[in-house]
Coordinates of C-alpha atoms in Angstrom, one line a residue:
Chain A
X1 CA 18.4 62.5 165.4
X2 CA 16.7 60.0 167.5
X3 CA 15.4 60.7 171.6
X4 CA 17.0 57.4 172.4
X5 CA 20.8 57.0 172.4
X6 CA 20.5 52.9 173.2
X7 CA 18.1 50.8 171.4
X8 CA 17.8 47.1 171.4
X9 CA 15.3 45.0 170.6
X10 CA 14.9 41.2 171.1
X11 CA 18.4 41.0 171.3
X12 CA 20.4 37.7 172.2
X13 CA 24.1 37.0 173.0
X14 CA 25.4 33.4 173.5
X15 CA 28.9 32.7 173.8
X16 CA 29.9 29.0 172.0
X17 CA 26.2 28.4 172.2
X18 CA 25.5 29.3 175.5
X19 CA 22.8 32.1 176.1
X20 CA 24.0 35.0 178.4
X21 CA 21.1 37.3 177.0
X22 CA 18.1 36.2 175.5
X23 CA 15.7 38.2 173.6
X24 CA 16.1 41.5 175.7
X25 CA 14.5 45.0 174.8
X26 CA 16.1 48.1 176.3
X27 CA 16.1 51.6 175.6
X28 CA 18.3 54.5 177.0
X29 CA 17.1 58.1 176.1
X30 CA 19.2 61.1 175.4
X31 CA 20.2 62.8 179.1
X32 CA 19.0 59.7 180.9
X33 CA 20.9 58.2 183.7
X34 CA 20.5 54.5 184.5
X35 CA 21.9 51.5 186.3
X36 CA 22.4 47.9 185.5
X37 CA 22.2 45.6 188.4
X38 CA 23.0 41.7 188.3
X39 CA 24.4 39.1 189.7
X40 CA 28.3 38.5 188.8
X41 CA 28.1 36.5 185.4
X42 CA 24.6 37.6 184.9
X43 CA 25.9 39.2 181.6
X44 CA 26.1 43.0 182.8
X45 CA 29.2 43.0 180.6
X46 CA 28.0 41.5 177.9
X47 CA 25.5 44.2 177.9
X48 CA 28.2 46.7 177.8
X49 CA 30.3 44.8 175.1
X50 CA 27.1 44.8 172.8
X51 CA 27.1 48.8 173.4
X52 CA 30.5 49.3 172.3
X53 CA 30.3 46.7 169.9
X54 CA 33.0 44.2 171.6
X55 CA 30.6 41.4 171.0
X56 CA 28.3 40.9 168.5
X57 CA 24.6 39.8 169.2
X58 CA 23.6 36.2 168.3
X59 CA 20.0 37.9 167.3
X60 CA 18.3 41.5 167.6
X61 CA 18.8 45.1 166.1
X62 CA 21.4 47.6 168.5
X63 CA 21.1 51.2 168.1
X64 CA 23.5 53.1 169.7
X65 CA 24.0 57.2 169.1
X66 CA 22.8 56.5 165.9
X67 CA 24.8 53.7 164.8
X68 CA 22.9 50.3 163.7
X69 CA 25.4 48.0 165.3
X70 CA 23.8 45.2 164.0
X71 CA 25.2 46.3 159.9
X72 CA 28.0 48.1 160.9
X73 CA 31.2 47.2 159.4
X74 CA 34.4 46.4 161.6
X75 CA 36.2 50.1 160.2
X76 CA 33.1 52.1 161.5
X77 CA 33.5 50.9 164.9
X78 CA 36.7 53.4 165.8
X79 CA 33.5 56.0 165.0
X80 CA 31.4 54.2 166.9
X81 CA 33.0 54.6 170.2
X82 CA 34.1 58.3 169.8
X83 CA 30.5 58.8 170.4
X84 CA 31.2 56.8 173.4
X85 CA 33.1 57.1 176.6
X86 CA 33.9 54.4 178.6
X87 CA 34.7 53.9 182.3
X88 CA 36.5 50.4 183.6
X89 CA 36.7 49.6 187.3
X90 CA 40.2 48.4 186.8
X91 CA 41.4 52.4 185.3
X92 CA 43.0 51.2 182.3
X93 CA 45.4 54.3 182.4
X94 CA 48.6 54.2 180.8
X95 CA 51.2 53.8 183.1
X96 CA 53.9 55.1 181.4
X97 CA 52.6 58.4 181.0
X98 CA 51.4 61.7 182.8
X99 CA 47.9 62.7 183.7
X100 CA 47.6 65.0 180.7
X101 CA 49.2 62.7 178.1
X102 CA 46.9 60.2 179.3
X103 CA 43.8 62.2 178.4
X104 CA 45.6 64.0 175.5
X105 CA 46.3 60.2 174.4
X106 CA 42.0 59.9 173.4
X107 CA 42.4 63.1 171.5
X108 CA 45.6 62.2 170.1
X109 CA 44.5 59.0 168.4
X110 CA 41.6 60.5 166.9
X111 CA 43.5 62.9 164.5
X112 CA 43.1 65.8 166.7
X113 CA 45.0 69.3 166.3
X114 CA 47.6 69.7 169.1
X115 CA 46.2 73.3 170.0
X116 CA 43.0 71.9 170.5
X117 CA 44.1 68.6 172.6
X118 CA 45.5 71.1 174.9
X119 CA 42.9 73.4 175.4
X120 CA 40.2 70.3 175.5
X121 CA 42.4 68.1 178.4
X122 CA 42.7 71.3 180.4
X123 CA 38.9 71.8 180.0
X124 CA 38.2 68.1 181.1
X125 CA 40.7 68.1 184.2
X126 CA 38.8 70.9 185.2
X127 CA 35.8 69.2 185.4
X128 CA 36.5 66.6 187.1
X129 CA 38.4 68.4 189.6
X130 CA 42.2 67.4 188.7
X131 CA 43.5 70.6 187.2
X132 CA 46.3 70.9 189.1
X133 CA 47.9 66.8 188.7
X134 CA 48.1 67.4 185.4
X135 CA 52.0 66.4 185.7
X136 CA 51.6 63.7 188.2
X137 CA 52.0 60.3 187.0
X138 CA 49.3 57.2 187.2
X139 CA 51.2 56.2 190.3
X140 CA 51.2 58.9 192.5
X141 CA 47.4 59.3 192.2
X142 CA 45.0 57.9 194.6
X143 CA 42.2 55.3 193.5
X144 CA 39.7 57.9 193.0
X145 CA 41.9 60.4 191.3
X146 CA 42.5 57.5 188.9
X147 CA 38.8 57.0 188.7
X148 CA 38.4 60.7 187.4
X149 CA 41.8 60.9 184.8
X150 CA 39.9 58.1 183.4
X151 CA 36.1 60.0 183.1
X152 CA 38.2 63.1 182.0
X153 CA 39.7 60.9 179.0
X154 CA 36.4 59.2 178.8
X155 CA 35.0 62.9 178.2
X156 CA 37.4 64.0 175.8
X157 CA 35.6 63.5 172.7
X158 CA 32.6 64.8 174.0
X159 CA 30.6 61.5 173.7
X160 CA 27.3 61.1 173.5
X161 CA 27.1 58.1 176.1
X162 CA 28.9 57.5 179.2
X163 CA 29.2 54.1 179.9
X164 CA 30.8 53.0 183.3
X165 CA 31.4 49.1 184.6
X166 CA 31.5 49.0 188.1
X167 CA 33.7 52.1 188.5
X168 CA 33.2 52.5 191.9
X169 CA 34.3 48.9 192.4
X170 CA 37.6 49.4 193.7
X171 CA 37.3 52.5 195.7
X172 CA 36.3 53.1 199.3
X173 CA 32.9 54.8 200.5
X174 CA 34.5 58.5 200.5
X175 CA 35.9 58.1 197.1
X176 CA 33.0 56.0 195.5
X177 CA 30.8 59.0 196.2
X178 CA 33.1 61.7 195.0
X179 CA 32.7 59.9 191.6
X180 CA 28.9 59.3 191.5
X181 CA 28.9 62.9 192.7
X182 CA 31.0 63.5 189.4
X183 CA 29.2 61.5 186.7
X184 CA 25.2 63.2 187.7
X185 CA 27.4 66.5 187.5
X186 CA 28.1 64.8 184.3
X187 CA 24.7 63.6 183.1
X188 CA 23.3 66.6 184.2
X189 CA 24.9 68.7 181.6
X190 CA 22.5 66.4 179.1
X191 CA 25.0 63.2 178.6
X192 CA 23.3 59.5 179.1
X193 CA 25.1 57.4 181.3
X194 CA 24.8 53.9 182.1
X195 CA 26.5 52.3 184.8
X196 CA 27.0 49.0 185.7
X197 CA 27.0 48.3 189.4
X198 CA 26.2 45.5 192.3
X199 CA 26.5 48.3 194.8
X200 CA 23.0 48.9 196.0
X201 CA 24.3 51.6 198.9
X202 CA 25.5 53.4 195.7
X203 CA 21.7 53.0 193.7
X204 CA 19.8 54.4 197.2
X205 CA 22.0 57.4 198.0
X206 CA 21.8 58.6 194.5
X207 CA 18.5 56.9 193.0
X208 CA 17.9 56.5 189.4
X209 CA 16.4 54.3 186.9
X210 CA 17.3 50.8 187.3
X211 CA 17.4 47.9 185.3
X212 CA 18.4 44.6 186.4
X213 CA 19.4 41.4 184.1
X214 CA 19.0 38.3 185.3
X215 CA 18.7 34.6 184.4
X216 CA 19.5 36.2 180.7
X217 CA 16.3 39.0 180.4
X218 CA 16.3 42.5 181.4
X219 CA 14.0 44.3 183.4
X220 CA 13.4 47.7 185.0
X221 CA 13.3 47.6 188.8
X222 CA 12.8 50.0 192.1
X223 CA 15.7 49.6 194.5
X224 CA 14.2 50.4 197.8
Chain B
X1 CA 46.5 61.7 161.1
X2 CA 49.4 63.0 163.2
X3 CA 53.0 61.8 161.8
X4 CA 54.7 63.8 164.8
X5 CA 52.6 61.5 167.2
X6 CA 53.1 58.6 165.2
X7 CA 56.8 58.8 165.2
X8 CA 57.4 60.0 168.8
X9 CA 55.1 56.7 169.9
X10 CA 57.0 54.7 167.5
X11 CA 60.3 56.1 169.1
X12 CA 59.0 55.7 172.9
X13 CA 57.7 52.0 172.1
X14 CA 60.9 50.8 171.8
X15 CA 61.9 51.8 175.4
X16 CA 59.0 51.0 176.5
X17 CA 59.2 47.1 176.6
X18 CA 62.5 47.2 176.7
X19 CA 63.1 43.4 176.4
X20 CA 60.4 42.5 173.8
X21 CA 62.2 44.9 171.4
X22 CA 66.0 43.7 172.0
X23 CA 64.9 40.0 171.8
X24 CA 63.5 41.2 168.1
X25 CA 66.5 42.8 167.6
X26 CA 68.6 40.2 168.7
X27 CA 66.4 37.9 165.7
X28 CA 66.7 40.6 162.7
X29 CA 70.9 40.6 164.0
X30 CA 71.1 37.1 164.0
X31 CA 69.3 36.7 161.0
X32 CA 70.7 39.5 158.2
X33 CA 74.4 38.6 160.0
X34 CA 74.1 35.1 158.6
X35 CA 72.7 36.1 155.1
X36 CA 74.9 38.8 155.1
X37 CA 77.9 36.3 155.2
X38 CA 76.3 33.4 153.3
X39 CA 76.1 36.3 150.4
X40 CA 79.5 37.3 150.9
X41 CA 81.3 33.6 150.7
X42 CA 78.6 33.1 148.5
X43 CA 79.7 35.1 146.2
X44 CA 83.7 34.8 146.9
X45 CA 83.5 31.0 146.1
X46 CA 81.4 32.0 142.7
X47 CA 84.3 34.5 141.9
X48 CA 86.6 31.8 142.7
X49 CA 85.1 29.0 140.5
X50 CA 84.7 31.9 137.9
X51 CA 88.0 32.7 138.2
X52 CA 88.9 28.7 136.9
X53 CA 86.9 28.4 134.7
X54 CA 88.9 31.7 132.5
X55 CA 91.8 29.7 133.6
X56 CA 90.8 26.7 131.5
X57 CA 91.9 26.9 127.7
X58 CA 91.3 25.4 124.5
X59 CA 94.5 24.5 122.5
X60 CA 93.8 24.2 118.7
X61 CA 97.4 22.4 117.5
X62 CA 97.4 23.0 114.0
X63 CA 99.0 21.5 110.7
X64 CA 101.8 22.9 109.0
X65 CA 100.2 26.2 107.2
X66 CA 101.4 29.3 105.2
X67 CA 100.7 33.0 107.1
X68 CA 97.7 32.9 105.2
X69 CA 95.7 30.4 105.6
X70 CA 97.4 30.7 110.1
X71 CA 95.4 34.5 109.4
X72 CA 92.0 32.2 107.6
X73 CA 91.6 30.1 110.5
X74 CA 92.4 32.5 113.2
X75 CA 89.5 34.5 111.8
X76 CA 87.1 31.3 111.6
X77 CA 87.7 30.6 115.3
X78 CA 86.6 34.2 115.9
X79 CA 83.6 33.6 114.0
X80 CA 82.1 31.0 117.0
X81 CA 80.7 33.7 119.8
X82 CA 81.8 31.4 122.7
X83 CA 85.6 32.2 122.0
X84 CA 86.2 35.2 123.5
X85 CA 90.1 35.1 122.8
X86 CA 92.8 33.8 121.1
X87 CA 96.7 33.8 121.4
X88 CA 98.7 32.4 118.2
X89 CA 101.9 30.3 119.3
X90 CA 104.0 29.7 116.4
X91 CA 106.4 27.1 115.9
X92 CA 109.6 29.3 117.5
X93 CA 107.4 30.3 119.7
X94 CA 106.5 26.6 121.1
X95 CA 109.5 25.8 120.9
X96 CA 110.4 28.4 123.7
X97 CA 107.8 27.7 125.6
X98 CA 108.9 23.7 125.9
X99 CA 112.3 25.1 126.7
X100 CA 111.1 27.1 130.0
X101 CA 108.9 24.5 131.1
X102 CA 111.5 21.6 130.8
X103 CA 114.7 23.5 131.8
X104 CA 117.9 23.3 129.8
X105 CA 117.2 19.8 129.4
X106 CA 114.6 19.9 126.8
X107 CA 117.2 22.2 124.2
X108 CA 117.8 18.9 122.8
X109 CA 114.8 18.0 122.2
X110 CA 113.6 21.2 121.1
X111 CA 116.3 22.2 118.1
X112 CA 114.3 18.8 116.7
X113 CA 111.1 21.2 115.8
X114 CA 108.8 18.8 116.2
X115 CA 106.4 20.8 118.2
X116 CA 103.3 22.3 116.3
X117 CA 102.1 25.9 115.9
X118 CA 98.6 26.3 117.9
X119 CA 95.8 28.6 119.0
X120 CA 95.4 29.0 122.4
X121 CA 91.3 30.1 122.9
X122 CA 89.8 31.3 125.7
X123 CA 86.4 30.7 126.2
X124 CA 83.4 32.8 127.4
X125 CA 82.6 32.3 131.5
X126 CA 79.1 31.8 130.3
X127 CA 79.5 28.7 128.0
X128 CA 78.6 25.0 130.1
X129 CA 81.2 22.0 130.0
X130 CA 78.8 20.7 127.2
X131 CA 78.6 23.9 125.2
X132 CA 82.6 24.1 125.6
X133 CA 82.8 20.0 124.2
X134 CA 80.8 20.7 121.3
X135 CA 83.1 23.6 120.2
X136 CA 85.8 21.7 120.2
X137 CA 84.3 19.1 118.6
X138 CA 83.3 21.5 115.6
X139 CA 86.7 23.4 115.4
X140 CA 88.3 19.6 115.5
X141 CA 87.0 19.5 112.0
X142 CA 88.2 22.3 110.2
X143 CA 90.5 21.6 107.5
X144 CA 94.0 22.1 109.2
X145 CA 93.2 21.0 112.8
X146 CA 95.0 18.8 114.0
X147 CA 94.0 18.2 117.5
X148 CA 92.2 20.2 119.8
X149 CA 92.7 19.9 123.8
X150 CA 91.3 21.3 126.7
X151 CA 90.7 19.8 130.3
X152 CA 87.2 18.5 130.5
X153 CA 87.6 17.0 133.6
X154 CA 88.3 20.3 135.0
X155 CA 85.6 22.3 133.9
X156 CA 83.5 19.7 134.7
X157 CA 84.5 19.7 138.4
X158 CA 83.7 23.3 138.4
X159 CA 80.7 23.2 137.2
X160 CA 79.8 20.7 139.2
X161 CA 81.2 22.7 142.4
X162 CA 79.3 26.0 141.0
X163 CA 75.7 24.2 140.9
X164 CA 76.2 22.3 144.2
X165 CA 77.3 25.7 145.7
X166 CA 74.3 27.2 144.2
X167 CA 71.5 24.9 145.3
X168 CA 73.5 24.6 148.7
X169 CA 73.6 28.2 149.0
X170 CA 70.5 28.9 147.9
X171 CA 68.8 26.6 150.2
X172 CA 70.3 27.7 153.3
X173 CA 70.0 31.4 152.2
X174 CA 66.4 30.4 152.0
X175 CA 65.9 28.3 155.0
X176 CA 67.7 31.4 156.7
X177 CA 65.2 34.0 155.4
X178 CA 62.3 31.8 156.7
X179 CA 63.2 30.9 159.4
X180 CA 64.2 34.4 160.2
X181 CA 60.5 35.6 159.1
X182 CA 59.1 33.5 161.4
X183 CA 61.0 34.6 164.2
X184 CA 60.7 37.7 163.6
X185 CA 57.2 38.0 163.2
X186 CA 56.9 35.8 166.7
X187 CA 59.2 38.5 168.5
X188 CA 57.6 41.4 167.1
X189 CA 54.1 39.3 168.0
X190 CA 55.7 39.5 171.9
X191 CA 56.4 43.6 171.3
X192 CA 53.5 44.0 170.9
X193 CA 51.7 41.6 173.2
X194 CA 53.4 43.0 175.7
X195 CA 51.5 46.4 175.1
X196 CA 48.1 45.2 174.5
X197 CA 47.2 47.4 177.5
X198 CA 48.3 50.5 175.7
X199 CA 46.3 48.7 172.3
X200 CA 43.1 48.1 174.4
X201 CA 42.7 51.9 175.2
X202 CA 43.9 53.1 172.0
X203 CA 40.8 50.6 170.6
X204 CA 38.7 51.9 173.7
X205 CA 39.1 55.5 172.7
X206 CA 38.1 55.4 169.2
X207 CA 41.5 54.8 167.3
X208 CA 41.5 53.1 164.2
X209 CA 43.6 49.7 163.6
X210 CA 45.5 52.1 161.2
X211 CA 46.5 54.6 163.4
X212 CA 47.1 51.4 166.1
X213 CA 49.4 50.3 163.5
X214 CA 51.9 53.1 162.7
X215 CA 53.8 52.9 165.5
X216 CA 54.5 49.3 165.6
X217 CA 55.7 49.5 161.7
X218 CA 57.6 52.7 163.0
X219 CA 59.1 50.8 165.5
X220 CA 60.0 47.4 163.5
X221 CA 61.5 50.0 161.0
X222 CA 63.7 51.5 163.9
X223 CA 64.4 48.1 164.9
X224 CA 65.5 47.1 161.6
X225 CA 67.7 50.0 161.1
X226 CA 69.6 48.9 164.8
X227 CA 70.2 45.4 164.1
X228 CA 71.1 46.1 160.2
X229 CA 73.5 48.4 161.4
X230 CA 74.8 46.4 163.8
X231 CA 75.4 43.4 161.7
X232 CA 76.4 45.4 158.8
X233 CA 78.9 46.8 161.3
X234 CA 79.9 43.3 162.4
X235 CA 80.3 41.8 158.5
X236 CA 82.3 44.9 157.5
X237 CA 84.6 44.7 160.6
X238 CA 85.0 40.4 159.8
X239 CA 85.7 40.8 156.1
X240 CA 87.6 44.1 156.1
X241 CA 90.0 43.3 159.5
X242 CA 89.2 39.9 160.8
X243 CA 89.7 37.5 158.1
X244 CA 92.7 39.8 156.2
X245 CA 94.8 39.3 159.5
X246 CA 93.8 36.0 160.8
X247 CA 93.9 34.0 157.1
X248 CA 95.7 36.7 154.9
X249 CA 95.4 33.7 152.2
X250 CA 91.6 34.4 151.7
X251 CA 91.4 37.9 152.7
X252 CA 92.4 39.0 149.4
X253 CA 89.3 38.3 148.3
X254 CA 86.9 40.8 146.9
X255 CA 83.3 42.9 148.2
X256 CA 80.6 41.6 145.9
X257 CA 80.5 43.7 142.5
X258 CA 83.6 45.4 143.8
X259 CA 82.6 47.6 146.2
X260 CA 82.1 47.1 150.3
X261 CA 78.7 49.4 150.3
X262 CA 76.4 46.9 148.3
X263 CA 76.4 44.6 150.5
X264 CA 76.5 46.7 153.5
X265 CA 73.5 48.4 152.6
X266 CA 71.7 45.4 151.4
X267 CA 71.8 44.1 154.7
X268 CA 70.4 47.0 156.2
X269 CA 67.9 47.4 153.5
X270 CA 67.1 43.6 153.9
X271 CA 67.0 43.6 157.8
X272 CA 64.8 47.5 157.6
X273 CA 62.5 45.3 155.3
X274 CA 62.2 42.2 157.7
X275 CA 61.5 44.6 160.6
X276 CA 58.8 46.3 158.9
X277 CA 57.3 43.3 157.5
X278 CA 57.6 41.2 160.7
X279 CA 55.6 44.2 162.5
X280 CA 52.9 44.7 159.5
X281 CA 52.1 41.0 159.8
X282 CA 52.0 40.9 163.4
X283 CA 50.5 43.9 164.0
X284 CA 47.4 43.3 161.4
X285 CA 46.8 40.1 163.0
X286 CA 47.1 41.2 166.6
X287 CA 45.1 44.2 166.8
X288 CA 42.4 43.2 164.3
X289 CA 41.9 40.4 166.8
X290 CA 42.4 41.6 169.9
X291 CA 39.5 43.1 171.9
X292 CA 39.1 46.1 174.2
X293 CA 37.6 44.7 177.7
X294 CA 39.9 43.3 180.7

């Protein structure tokens, strides 16, 4: 098994012919925690999308937790991304059910044994602190209680890789730090995360590598 | 896989948008309800034209023969597989006959015993207006034939009546079933449009377009079992009640192949099928297409 869960080299995306990254190189190792900075359009989630294989590069060879993305056929990528966990600012929770079911839901579609889905969500609302809303609906939660059902279900499949766009995006200060608090609690029990962010406050109160994309290349940079 | 999973989502997606599923409903209802009774007159007006056409007969009027050689010929007009009956009406018995039809007027007449004896044939439902005119023409020249009648013009309107009915029929039928495709592949398209949140974080998480899948065919199975039902519910209550009390002229009129539970069933079967199908299609197309970001 390879040291480095990401791996890109001189890769490219260009949507109807028109370059959002060109010719990047990137590596993320095993237990590392980094950010990617940018402008808004920069292609920070084109960088994601190429992770979890939403897009496909125009050029390049993508390694991710062991996967070469660039031959992988269209039926591996459901294996693909239960190596994976991602995070969306916007939640992406299901509505319609309850805290549990909502994590039970990444557990459920994978095939997994009901006895095992239980004791797994309890296990994962435990770590992020939300034992006890297990019954509460989408609704009733607060931003950043919505923020962390969505990590826990993230979490679920024990995945290799966290990624996380923006996830602090829609909550305030208080909130925002609860859940960077949450995801180095995270990485330091040995899971990579990358997180997309433009919130610098967030990058100085909890410095880490950072990489920032920009006019289509990526580079590492110190936020000071 | 889970199958309890499977089906409990199934079940649950049909609540869960609500509209989307009744307007696919509403389609499949529409759609078996009009095949349903396009098959039923369908096939009344077939039994009807059927029904005519045993009606027509051939009448072979012979010449004056012994028992014998009235026995010979009866057997050689057995011999041609399109007869699939014959009556013998002798002399007296002609005689009679032209005595009921004409009244106590035609006793005159009749004591005369001018009329001839004759076969009267019945021919099989299978054989065409052209099939039946070549018979006749053979049978007109046996030795002892005198003349042979039937009513061409007859079974030439039915057949006529029977093949427009059947391309009529079957093009509407068929314009009916694709149109009804269509729409229901659209609807179920919207079902599941509608939940392309719920798709995007079954993709997110790792499900397979499979597993995505089940549900949806689950769904357009349950979907077709409602509106089957319901328009198997609403033929059986037009053709059993409706049209025997309002138009108790053409209620008499049988079930296809006798029974009330063919047809029934086939429209469930047929609208369980279109539900299914409708969701496959859609449901391949959709999700196989449809990415996992915002």
């Amino acid at each position: 098994m390879s040291n480095e869960v990401i791996q890109m080299t001189d890769v490219s995306v260009a949507y109807n012919g028109t370059p959002v990254l060109d010719s990047i190189n990137f590596s993320l190792d095993v237990g590392e925690f980094c950010y990617v900075i940018g402008r808004t359009g920069a292609g920070k989630s084109s960088f994601l999308k190429l992770i979890y294989k939403d897009v496909n590069p125009t050029k390049g060879l993508v390694k991710v937790a062991d996967f070469d993305l660039s031959n992988l056929a269209d039926k591996k990528i459901p294996y693909l991304r239960r190596r994976l966990g991602v995070v969306f600012q916007d939640f992406q929770l299901l509505p319609d059910r309850n805290v549990f079911d909502n994590v039970a839901f990444a557990l459920r579609v994978t095939g997994q044994k009901k006895r095992f889905i239980k004791q797994r969500v309890i296990e994962v609302l435990g770590l992020v602190g939300l034992s006890h809303k297990r019954k509460a609906m989408p609704d009733d939660l607060s931003g950043g209680e919505k923020q962390r059902v969505v990590i826990a279900r993230a979490l679920a499949n024990e995945p290799r890789l966290l990624l996380a766009d923006e996830p602090t995006g829609n909550l305030d200060p208080e909130a925002s730090a609860s859940i960077m608090e949450l995801l180095h609690q995270i990485n330091n029990r040995g899971m990579s995360v990358l997180m997309v962010t433009h919130d610098y406050e967030v990058i100085r109160k909890f410095p880490n590598r950072t990489v920032q994309i920009e006019n289509g290349s990526l580079q590492d940079i110190k936020v000071l | 896989m889970s199958v309890g999973y499977v089906l409990k989502e199934g079940f649950a997606g049909l609540g869960r948008a609500r509209l989307a599923a009744l307007t696919s409903m509403f389609s499949l209802f529409i759609a078996v309800l009009l095949i349903g009774v396009l098959f039923r007159l369908g096939y009344n007006a077939y039994e009807v034209t059927q029904m005519l056409n045993q009606q027509v007969e051939v009448e072979v009027f012979l010449d004056d023969m012994n028992s014998t050689d009235t026995q010979l010929m009866e057997e050689r007009l057995m011999e041609n597989s399109g007869i699939t009956g014959l009556t013998y009406i002798s002399k007296d018995s002609a005689a009679q006959v032209f005595q009921q039809e004409f009244g106590t007027g035609g006793e005159a007449i009749a004591e005369l015993d001018f009329l001839p004896a004759s076969f009267r044939l019945s021919i099989s439902e299978e054989y065409s207006v052209a099939q039946v005119d070549s018979l006749v023409q053979e049978i007109n020249t046996y030795e002892g034939v005198n003349e042979v009648r039937f009513n061409m013009a007859l079974l030439q309107m039915i057949e006529s009546r029977t093949e427009t009915l059947f391309i009529v029929g079957g093009a509407i039928g068929i314009f009916i079933l694709l149109v009804a495709m269509i729409l229901v592949f659209n609807t179920i398209r919207l079902t599941i449009y509608a939940k392309r949140d719920l798709i995007k974080a079954m993709k997110l998480v790792g499900a397979t377009n499979a597993f995505i899948r089940r549900p949806f065919l689950v769904e357009g199975v349950l979907q077709g079992i409602i509106a089957g039902g319901v328009a198997a519910g609403v033929i059986y209550s037009l053709f059993h009640w409706a049209i025997p009390y309002f138009m108790p002229q053409i209620g008499v009129l049988s079930w296809p192949f006798g029974r009330w539970y063919y047809l029934i069933s086939g429209v469930v079967v047929l609208a369980i099928f279109l539900g299914w199908w409708g969701s496959r299609w859609a449901a391949r197309k959709f999700i196989k297409d449809m990415g996992v970001s915002s």
